[in-house]
Amino acid sequence: MGKIAIEEHFNLPEFNGEHPQYVNAELMADINRRLLDLSTLRLSEMDAAGIDFSLLSLTAPGVQAVTDTPRAITLARQANDTLAEVVAANPTRYGGFATLPLQDPKEAAAEFERCVRRLGFHGAMVNGFTDNGDAGWYYDHERFLPFWERVAELDVPVYLHPRNPLPANTGIYDGHPVLMGAVWMFTVETATHALRLMTSGLFDRFPNLTIILGHLGETLPFTMWRISHRAEAMGELIKFEKPLSHYLHHNFYLTTSGNFHTQTLNATLAEMGVDRVLYSSDYPYESMREASGWFDHAAISDSDRTRMGHLNARRLFPNLPARIGKDA
Ligand code: MN
């Protein structure tokens, strides 16, 4: 049985001008070509890497960077309709994550419901905070409570994917542009966003919410004990009911996207348990072959490899097709 990968990105021509260039121009040109391909090249890469099924998501920042709310709503619907067609044309190889216009939380809730109930999507991929022309909206804000209420009803995961912080929040990186993007900025931005969700009490209000983090949890498996331990001393600042580590262990799943290192995986498994870790590559920012070349031969048990490779995804996304892969 081949693997299921869940942080696998595509792009649409109408978004092509809007996503940042993370790496050198030649590599970025190749990434852009691969983002726009949803047929032969991607499927042959999946075959070569032993990936039977990819859950596809619009690449970051997607609609999260759109400051015009009606336009964000239109673009999200358009992206979701196109993805539904791509999935319908290849239902044994592709599934979909919704793009959500969180500029308007009620519209985002309605669009998420449409994507899950009518388009058959398996969750959503949200690319960090949503632009609002000012400081950005992070999803612990009370304006998002109607959205989270709908997510809790739909009972499907939301993948919290990185983006770069707003320029106003990048002072610490002045003179060090090499640290932008996936090198380090993404990690700090996304881990902080996840901690904002935990400390806001969101998971006390909606205990069944499931958030997925890529990159083996954006450092949180390694930092959580200290965070949780020191947070207990914060007295009246505490707005949450349980130790912070409880939320990481009960409301989060992590993937191997872009973090292909066995020592790090072993520490993640020790902290999270194997049932909460899933295989992913982060194509095309990473190579499916490199991801799988590492994962398929890493010094872990075959039982753990099978669970992370596809069994955990089957449990987390119960509506995946019964038969997947090119021979289905
Ligand atoms: Mn990614």
XYZ file of C-alpha atoms and ligand atoms in Angstrom:
329
model
C 0.000 0.000 0.000
C 1.382 3.395 -1.008
C 1.483 6.525 1.095
C -1.046 9.311 1.582
C 0.473 12.825 1.576
C -1.456 15.804 2.916
C 0.679 18.981 2.536
C 0.900 19.016 -1.248
C 0.435 22.373 -2.959
C -0.854 23.617 -6.280
C -1.441 27.054 -7.716
C -3.838 28.613 -10.199
C -2.830 31.159 -12.860
C -5.000 33.846 -11.212
C -2.895 33.611 -8.019
C 0.459 33.341 -9.735
C 1.483 36.976 -9.251
C 0.647 36.967 -5.561
C 2.928 34.512 -3.922
C 6.383 35.453 -2.720
C 9.639 34.193 -4.183
C 11.312 32.167 -1.474
C 14.425 30.915 -3.194
C 16.692 31.663 -6.155
C 15.030 32.537 -9.474
C 15.890 29.308 -11.286
C 14.558 27.084 -8.511
C 11.473 29.300 -8.134
C 10.711 28.973 -11.869
C 10.754 25.197 -11.505
C 8.540 25.369 -8.378
C 6.052 27.608 -10.203
C 5.885 25.196 -13.137
C 5.237 22.302 -10.757
C 2.620 24.239 -8.749
C 0.562 24.789 -11.894
C 0.789 21.146 -13.012
C -1.986 18.853 -11.806
C -1.528 16.013 -14.244
C 1.363 14.089 -15.789
C 4.360 15.563 -13.983
C 2.774 15.477 -10.508
C 1.348 11.988 -10.962
C 4.683 10.624 -12.196
C 6.442 12.188 -9.183
C 3.871 10.541 -6.909
C 4.450 7.185 -8.610
C 8.233 7.512 -8.271
C 7.877 8.381 -4.557
C 5.344 5.673 -3.689
C 2.596 8.221 -2.928
C -0.806 6.826 -3.860
C -2.891 9.821 -2.835
C -2.316 13.561 -2.341
C -4.597 15.928 -0.458
C -4.108 19.122 -2.488
C -4.105 22.692 -1.194
C -3.718 26.119 -2.801
C -0.192 27.384 -2.136
C 0.522 30.060 0.507
C -0.468 32.760 1.099
C -3.447 32.204 -1.239
C -6.516 34.231 -0.313
C -5.145 35.033 3.152
C -3.111 37.841 1.515
C -6.092 39.432 -0.273
C -7.190 42.657 1.458
C -10.391 43.148 -0.592
C -13.000 40.968 1.147
C -15.460 40.452 -1.780
C -12.527 39.530 -4.021
C -11.210 37.053 -1.437
C -14.642 35.405 -1.290
C -14.848 35.145 -5.101
C -11.291 33.828 -5.427
C -11.823 31.211 -2.714
C -14.968 29.875 -4.413
C -13.163 29.826 -7.741
C -10.155 27.965 -6.289
C -12.424 25.435 -4.563
C -14.548 24.835 -7.679
C -11.424 24.304 -9.774
C -9.943 21.931 -7.194
C -13.213 19.972 -7.111
C -12.920 19.486 -10.889
C -9.300 18.356 -10.561
C -10.295 15.832 -7.882
C -13.297 14.614 -9.905
C -11.001 13.947 -12.874
C -8.631 11.863 -10.710
C -10.551 10.684 -7.644
C -8.255 7.765 -6.813
C -5.133 10.009 -6.674
C -6.327 13.415 -5.407
C -8.434 14.849 -2.612
C -9.021 18.473 -1.624
C -8.462 20.923 1.218
C -10.672 24.026 1.097
C -9.400 27.569 0.580
C -11.235 29.886 3.008
C -11.887 33.662 2.814
C -11.387 34.360 6.518
C -11.601 38.096 5.824
C -15.297 37.389 6.491
C -15.606 34.626 9.135
C -19.285 33.911 8.362
C -18.568 33.589 4.625
C -15.573 31.388 5.438
C -17.829 29.141 7.553
C -20.393 28.891 4.755
C -17.738 28.177 2.142
C -16.158 25.520 4.366
C -19.542 23.828 4.768
C -20.094 23.908 0.996
C -16.624 22.418 0.404
C -17.139 19.577 2.897
C -20.797 18.722 2.279
C -21.082 19.405 -1.463
C -17.560 19.221 -2.911
C -16.411 16.307 -0.729
C -13.290 18.050 0.635
C -11.547 16.608 3.689
C -10.673 19.783 5.629
C -9.157 23.209 4.990
C -5.675 24.637 4.558
C -5.326 28.106 6.068
C -2.127 30.047 5.358
C -1.530 31.891 8.617
C -3.193 35.171 9.591
C -5.524 36.970 7.201
C -4.507 40.384 5.881
C -6.760 43.250 6.912
C -4.620 46.164 5.737
C -3.327 46.629 9.284
C -1.852 44.151 11.764
C -3.539 41.034 10.340
C -6.226 38.855 11.921
C -5.054 35.836 13.901
C -7.706 33.181 14.447
C -7.842 33.388 18.237
C -9.726 36.701 17.815
C -13.351 36.529 18.975
C -14.564 37.568 15.497
C -13.681 34.011 14.394
C -15.869 32.240 16.976
C -18.751 31.693 14.475
C -16.207 30.173 12.083
C -14.783 27.797 14.702
C -18.290 26.863 15.791
C -18.997 25.694 12.227
C -15.652 23.863 12.057
C -16.577 22.012 15.253
C -19.915 21.012 13.685
C -18.295 19.882 10.442
C -15.734 17.937 12.525
C -12.946 18.047 9.925
C -9.353 19.283 10.396
C -7.930 22.723 9.652
C -4.297 22.692 8.517
C -2.492 25.800 9.829
C 0.148 26.439 7.182
C 2.966 29.014 7.448
C 3.291 32.419 5.848
C 5.758 35.233 6.385
C 4.925 37.781 9.097
C 3.800 41.260 8.126
C 6.675 43.701 7.467
C 5.760 45.541 10.712
C 6.607 42.375 12.651
C 9.970 41.555 11.069
C 12.284 43.999 12.874
C 14.266 41.198 14.484
C 15.212 39.958 10.992
C 16.577 43.337 9.744
C 19.799 42.696 7.851
C 19.194 38.922 7.867
C 16.932 38.175 4.897
C 18.394 34.671 4.688
C 16.199 33.806 7.686
C 12.961 34.535 5.842
C 10.452 31.942 4.695
C 10.990 28.298 5.452
C 14.481 28.854 6.879
C 13.082 30.241 10.154
C 10.391 32.984 9.839
C 7.631 30.507 8.931
C 8.382 28.408 11.994
C 8.248 31.271 14.500
C 5.131 32.744 12.876
C 3.196 29.469 12.791
C 4.247 28.148 16.202
C 3.235 31.503 17.728
C -0.127 31.387 15.957
C -0.745 27.860 17.277
C 0.134 29.029 20.814
C -2.284 31.955 20.445
C -5.063 29.456 19.661
C -4.149 27.349 22.701
C -3.822 30.230 25.178
C -7.054 31.902 23.995
C -9.166 29.086 25.418
C -10.423 28.107 21.939
C -9.986 24.408 22.660
C -11.879 24.647 25.962
C -14.813 26.122 24.094
C -14.573 23.606 21.206
C -12.751 20.522 22.540
C -13.145 18.508 19.329
C -11.303 20.973 17.052
C -8.433 19.401 15.128
C -5.546 21.540 13.875
C -2.772 20.093 11.702
C 0.736 21.571 11.732
C 3.408 20.677 9.190
C 7.198 20.476 9.553
C 6.972 18.119 12.557
C 5.012 20.676 14.546
C 6.998 23.894 13.945
C 9.273 23.083 16.975
C 6.348 22.727 19.432
C 7.023 19.055 20.369
C 10.477 20.158 21.615
C 9.445 23.418 23.284
C 6.047 22.414 24.726
C 7.153 21.111 28.111
C 8.862 24.389 29.010
C 6.021 26.500 27.573
C 3.441 24.529 29.517
C 5.534 24.466 32.696
C 6.239 28.203 32.748
C 2.719 29.164 31.676
C 1.394 27.676 34.910
C 3.077 30.557 36.784
C 1.273 33.280 34.790
C -1.592 33.697 37.273
C -4.387 35.996 36.158
C -3.049 36.056 32.574
C -4.217 32.463 32.135
C -7.389 32.235 30.007
C -7.252 28.481 29.371
C -8.346 25.562 31.537
C -5.794 22.821 30.956
C -1.996 22.525 30.789
C -0.976 23.854 27.352
C 0.624 20.506 26.514
C -2.855 18.954 26.794
C -4.017 20.912 23.737
C -0.971 19.922 21.684
C -1.609 16.264 22.542
C -5.397 16.320 22.031
C -6.171 18.957 19.381
C -3.177 18.731 17.036
C -1.821 16.390 14.392
C 1.634 16.938 12.893
C 3.106 16.031 9.527
C 6.605 15.277 8.263
C 6.376 17.969 5.553
C 9.766 19.530 4.816
C 11.439 18.001 7.885
C 13.131 14.804 6.800
C 15.338 14.013 9.781
C 15.061 10.797 11.790
C 16.311 12.197 15.117
C 13.671 14.928 14.937
C 10.968 12.444 13.966
C 11.864 10.182 16.896
C 11.595 13.082 19.356
C 8.237 14.030 17.807
C 6.951 10.467 18.132
C 8.101 10.333 21.758
C 6.183 13.523 22.571
C 3.046 13.034 20.429
C 2.627 9.274 19.992
C 2.669 7.694 16.545
C -1.090 8.100 16.021
C -0.754 11.897 15.700
C 1.979 12.051 13.075
C 1.292 11.786 9.327
C 3.474 11.570 6.260
C 3.669 14.583 3.895
C 6.276 16.007 1.530
C 5.470 19.759 1.010
C 5.761 19.419 -2.766
C 6.855 21.280 -4.812
C 8.847 23.348 -2.307
C 10.386 20.019 -1.345
C 10.991 16.960 -3.479
C 8.569 14.033 -3.098
C 11.461 11.691 -3.877
C 13.665 13.147 -1.144
C 10.779 13.015 1.355
C 9.989 9.407 0.510
C 13.617 8.333 0.085
C 14.116 9.360 3.715
C 10.765 8.175 5.142
C 10.730 4.770 3.430
C 14.163 3.878 4.849
C 14.301 5.816 8.139
C 15.323 3.754 11.179
C 11.804 3.457 12.623
C 9.590 0.389 12.960
C 7.633 -0.746 9.913
C 4.491 -0.601 12.020
C 5.109 3.111 12.754
C 5.978 3.710 9.089
C 2.672 2.183 7.962
C 0.660 4.160 10.495
C 2.262 7.488 9.542
C 2.334 6.529 5.868
C -1.400 5.967 5.465
C -3.324 4.372 8.372
C -3.460 7.562 10.470
C -4.687 9.538 7.446
C -7.425 6.950 6.894
C -8.595 7.467 10.479
C -8.345 11.273 10.415
C -10.075 11.566 7.016
C -12.725 8.822 7.102
C -14.232 9.925 3.787
C -11.190 9.133 1.676
C -12.148 6.833 -1.214
C -12.153 3.165 -0.214
C -9.674 2.368 -2.958
C -6.840 4.747 -3.791
C -3.754 4.669 -5.995
C -3.174 4.124 -9.679
C -4.352 0.514 -9.624
C -7.592 1.278 -7.785
Mn 3.852 23.895 2.556
